[in-house]
Coordinates of C-alpha atoms and ligand atoms in Angstrom, one line a residue:
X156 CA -7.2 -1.4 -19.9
X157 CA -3.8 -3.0 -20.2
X158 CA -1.7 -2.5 -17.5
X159 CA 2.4 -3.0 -17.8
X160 CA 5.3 -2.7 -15.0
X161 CA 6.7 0.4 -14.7
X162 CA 10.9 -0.3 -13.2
X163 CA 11.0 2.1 -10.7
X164 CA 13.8 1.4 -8.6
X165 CA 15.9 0.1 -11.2
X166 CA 16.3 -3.8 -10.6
X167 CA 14.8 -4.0 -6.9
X168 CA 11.3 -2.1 -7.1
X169 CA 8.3 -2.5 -9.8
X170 CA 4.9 -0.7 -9.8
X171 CA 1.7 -1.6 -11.8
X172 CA -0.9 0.8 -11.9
X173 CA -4.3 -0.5 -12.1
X174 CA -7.8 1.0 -12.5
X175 CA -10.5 -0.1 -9.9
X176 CA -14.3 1.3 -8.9
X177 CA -15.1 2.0 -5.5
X178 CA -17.8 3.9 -3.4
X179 CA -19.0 4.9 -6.9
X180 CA -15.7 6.6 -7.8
X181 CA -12.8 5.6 -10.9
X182 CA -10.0 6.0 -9.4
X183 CA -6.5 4.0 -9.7
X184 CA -4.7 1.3 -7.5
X185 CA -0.5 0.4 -7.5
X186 CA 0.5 -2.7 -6.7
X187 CA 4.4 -2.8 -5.7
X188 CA 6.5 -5.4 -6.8
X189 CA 10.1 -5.9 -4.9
X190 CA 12.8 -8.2 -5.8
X191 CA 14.4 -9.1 -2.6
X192 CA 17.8 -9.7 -1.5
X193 CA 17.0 -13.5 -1.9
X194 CA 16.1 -12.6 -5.8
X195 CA 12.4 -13.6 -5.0
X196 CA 9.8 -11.9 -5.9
X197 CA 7.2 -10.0 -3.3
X198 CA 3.5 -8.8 -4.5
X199 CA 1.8 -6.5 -2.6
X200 CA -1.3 -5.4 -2.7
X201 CA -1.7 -7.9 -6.2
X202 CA -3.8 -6.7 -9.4
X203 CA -5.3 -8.6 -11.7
X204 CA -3.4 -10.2 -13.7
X205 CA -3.5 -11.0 -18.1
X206 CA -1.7 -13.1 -19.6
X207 CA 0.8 -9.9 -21.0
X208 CA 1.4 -8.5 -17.1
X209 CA 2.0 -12.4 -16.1
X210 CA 4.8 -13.0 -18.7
X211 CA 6.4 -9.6 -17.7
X212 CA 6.4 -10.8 -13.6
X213 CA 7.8 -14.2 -14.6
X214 CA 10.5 -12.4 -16.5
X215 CA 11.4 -10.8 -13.3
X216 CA 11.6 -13.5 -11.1
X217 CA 10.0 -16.4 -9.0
X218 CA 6.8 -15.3 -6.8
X219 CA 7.0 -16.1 -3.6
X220 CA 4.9 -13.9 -1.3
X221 CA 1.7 -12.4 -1.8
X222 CA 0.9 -9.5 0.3
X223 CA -2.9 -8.0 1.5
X224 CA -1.4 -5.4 3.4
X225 CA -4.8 -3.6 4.1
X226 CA -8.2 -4.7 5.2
X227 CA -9.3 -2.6 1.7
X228 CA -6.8 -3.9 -0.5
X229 CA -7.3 -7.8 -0.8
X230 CA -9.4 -8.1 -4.0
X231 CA -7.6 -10.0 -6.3
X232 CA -5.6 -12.1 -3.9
X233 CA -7.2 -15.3 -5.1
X234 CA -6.6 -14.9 -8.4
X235 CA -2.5 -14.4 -8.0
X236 CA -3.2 -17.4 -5.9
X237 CA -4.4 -19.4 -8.8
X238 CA -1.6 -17.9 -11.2
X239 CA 1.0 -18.8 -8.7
X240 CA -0.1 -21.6 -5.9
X241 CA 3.3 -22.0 -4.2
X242 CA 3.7 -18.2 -3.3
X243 CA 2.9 -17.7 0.5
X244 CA 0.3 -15.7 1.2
X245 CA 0.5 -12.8 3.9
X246 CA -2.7 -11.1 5.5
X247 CA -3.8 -7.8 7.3
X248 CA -5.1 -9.1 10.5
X249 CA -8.9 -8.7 10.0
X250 CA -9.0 -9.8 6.6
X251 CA -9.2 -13.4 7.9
X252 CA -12.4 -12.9 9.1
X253 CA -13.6 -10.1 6.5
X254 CA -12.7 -12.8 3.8
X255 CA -12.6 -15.9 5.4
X256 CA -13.2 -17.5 1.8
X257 CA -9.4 -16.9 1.6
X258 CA -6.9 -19.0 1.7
X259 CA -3.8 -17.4 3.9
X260 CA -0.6 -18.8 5.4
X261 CA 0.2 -16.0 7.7
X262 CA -1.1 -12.8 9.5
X263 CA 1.1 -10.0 8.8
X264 CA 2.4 -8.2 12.6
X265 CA 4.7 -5.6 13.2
X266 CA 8.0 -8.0 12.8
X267 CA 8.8 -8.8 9.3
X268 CA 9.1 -12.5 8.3
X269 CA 12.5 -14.1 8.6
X270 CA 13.2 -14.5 5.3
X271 CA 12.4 -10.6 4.0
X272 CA 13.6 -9.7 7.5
X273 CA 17.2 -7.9 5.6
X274 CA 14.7 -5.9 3.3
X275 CA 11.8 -4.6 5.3
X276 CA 10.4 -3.4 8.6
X277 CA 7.0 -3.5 9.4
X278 CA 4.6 -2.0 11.1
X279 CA 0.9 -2.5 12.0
X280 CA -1.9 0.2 12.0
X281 CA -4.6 -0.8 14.5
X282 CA -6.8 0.9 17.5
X283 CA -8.6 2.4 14.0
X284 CA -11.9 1.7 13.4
X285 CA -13.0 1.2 9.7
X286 CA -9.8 0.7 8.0
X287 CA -5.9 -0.6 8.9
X288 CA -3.2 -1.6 6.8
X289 CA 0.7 -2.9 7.8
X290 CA 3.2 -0.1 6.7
X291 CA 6.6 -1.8 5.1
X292 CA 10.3 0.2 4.8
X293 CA 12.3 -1.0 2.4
X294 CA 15.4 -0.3 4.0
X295 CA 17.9 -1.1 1.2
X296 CA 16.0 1.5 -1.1
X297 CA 14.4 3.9 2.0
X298 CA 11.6 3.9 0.6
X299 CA 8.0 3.6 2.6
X300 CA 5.3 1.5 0.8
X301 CA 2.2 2.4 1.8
X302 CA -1.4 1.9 0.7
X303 CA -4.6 4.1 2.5
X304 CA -2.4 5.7 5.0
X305 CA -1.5 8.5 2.6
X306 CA -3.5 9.4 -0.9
X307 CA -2.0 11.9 -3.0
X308 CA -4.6 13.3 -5.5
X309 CA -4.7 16.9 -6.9
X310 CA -4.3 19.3 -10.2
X311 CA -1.2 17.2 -10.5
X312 CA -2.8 13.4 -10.9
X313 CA -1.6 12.1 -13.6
X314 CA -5.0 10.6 -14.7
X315 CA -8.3 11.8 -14.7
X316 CA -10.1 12.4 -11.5
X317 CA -14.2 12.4 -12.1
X318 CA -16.5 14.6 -10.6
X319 CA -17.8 12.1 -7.5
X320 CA -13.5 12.4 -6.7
X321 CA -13.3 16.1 -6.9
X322 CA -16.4 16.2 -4.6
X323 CA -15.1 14.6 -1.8
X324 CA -11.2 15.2 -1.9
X325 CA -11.8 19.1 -2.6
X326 CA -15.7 20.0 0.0
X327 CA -16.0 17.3 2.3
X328 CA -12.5 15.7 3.0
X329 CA -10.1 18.9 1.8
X330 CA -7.2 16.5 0.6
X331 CA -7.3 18.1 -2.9
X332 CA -3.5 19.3 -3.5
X333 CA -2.7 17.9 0.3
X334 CA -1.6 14.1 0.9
X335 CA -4.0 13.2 3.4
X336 CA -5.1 10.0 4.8
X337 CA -7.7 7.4 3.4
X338 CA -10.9 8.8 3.7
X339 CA -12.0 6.0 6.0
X340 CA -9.3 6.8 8.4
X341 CA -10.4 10.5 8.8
X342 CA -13.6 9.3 9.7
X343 CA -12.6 6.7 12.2
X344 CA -9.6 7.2 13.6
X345 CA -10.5 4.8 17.0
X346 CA -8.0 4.8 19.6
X347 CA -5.4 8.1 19.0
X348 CA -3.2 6.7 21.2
X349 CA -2.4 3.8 19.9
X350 CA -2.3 4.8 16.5
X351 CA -0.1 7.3 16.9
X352 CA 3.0 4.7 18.1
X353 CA 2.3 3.3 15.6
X354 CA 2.7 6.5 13.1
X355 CA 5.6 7.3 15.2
X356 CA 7.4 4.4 14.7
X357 CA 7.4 5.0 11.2
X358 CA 8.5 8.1 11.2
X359 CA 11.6 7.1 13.1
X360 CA 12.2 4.9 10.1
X361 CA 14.9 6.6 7.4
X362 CA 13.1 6.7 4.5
X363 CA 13.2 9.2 1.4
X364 CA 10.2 8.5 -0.9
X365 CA 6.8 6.9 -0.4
X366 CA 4.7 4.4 -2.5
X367 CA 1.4 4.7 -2.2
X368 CA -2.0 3.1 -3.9
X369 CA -4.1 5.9 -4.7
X370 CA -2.7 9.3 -6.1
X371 CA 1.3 10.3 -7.1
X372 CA 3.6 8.9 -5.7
X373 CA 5.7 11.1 -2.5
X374 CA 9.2 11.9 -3.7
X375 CA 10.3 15.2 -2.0
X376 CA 10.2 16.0 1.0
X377 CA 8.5 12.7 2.1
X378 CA 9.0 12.7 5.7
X379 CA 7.1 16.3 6.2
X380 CA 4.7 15.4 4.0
X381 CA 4.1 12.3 6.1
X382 CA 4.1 14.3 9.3
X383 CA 1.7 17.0 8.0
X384 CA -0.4 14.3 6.4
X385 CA -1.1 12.8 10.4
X386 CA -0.7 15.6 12.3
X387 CA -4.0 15.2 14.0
X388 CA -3.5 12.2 15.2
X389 CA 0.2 13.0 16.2
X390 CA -1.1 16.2 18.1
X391 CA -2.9 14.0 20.1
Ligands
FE2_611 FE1 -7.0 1.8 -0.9

């Protein structure tokens, strides 16, 4: 399947949607593309690239940072390496060790980098115990980008959800029609307390729309849906 850039913040923000198998399920990925203040170019959570997606990123702009913001979304970091070796590349902690055939330049923390420090805060998701991820604001555009901490599947998904899907969003996990977290923070959420600063902190954050890998994307009411979404943990 051939994927192309969608402009979604006209000028500033770009999103690829991209198919990918996992735990036996088709589901979809987004990678986020965001032209920053500088003009540069910042890929998170990278797909696979052909040569037709590749032309349409160079039209936008020089690559310069490479984002793995979660310890499940890495995949086809080396091969945007390859396609562009002077972009910096920027890891979840953990993924150094879970793919320590990587090459990195920096672990991503809860302080953004310098250089995008005028378009982003950051935050880090740990104390969990399967899964984590570094949360961004893009403060010029208010928007949250996101990958496992919300998934937003349901009758109104734009693409097809199989059977395995249906399974586990609507009997075991009951996030059918509800943004809810990854599936593999439900199971594990580790230390409450420290992952709900962290989930705190980001609902301080102004923000009116969120970007997230799997499912729609959250454009009304995002901060309540975000707060329903991790009530359990913020109850805690
Ligand atoms: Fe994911």
């Amino acid at each position: 399947m051939a994927c192309s850039i969608e402009e979604y913040i006209p000028g500033v923000i770009y999103l690829v949607e991209y198919p990918i198998h996992f735990g036996g399920m088709d589901l979809f990925s987004r990678m986020t593309i965001v032209r920053l203040s500088d003009r540069k170019l910042w890929l998170h959570s990278p797909c696979k690239l052909d040569a037709a997606l590749k032309s349409e990123i160079d039209r936008l702009g020089e690559v310069a940072y490479i984002i793995a913001p979660g310890n499940f979304h890495h995949r086809y970091v080396a091969d945007l390496q390859a396609e562009y070796p002077n972009a910096e590349t920027f890891l979840c902690p953990g993924l150094e060790k879970k793919r320590a055939d990587l090459r990195f330049d920096w672990i991503l923390g809860n302080r953004p980098d310098p250089r995008w420090e005028p378009d982003f805060e950051q935050a880090l998701i740990q104390g969990t115990r399967m899964i984590n991820e570094v949360a961004f604001l893009h403060k010029p555009t208010r928007t949250l980008i996101l990958v496992d901490l919300l998934e937003n599947i349901g009758d109104d998904y734009t693409h097809e959800a199989g059977l395995l899907l249906r399974f586990w969003w609507k009997a075991v996990f009951h996030m059918w029609n509800h943004p809810k977290p990854a599936p593999e923070y439900q199971l594990g959420w580790g230390d409450k307390e420290i992952v709900k600063k962290a989930l705190e902190r980001i609902l301080s954050w102004e923000f009116e729309r969120i970007i997230i890998a799997h499912g729609n994307l959250i454009e009304t009411d995002a901060k309540a849906v975000a707060t329903k979404a991790w009530e359990n943990v913020l109850k805690a």
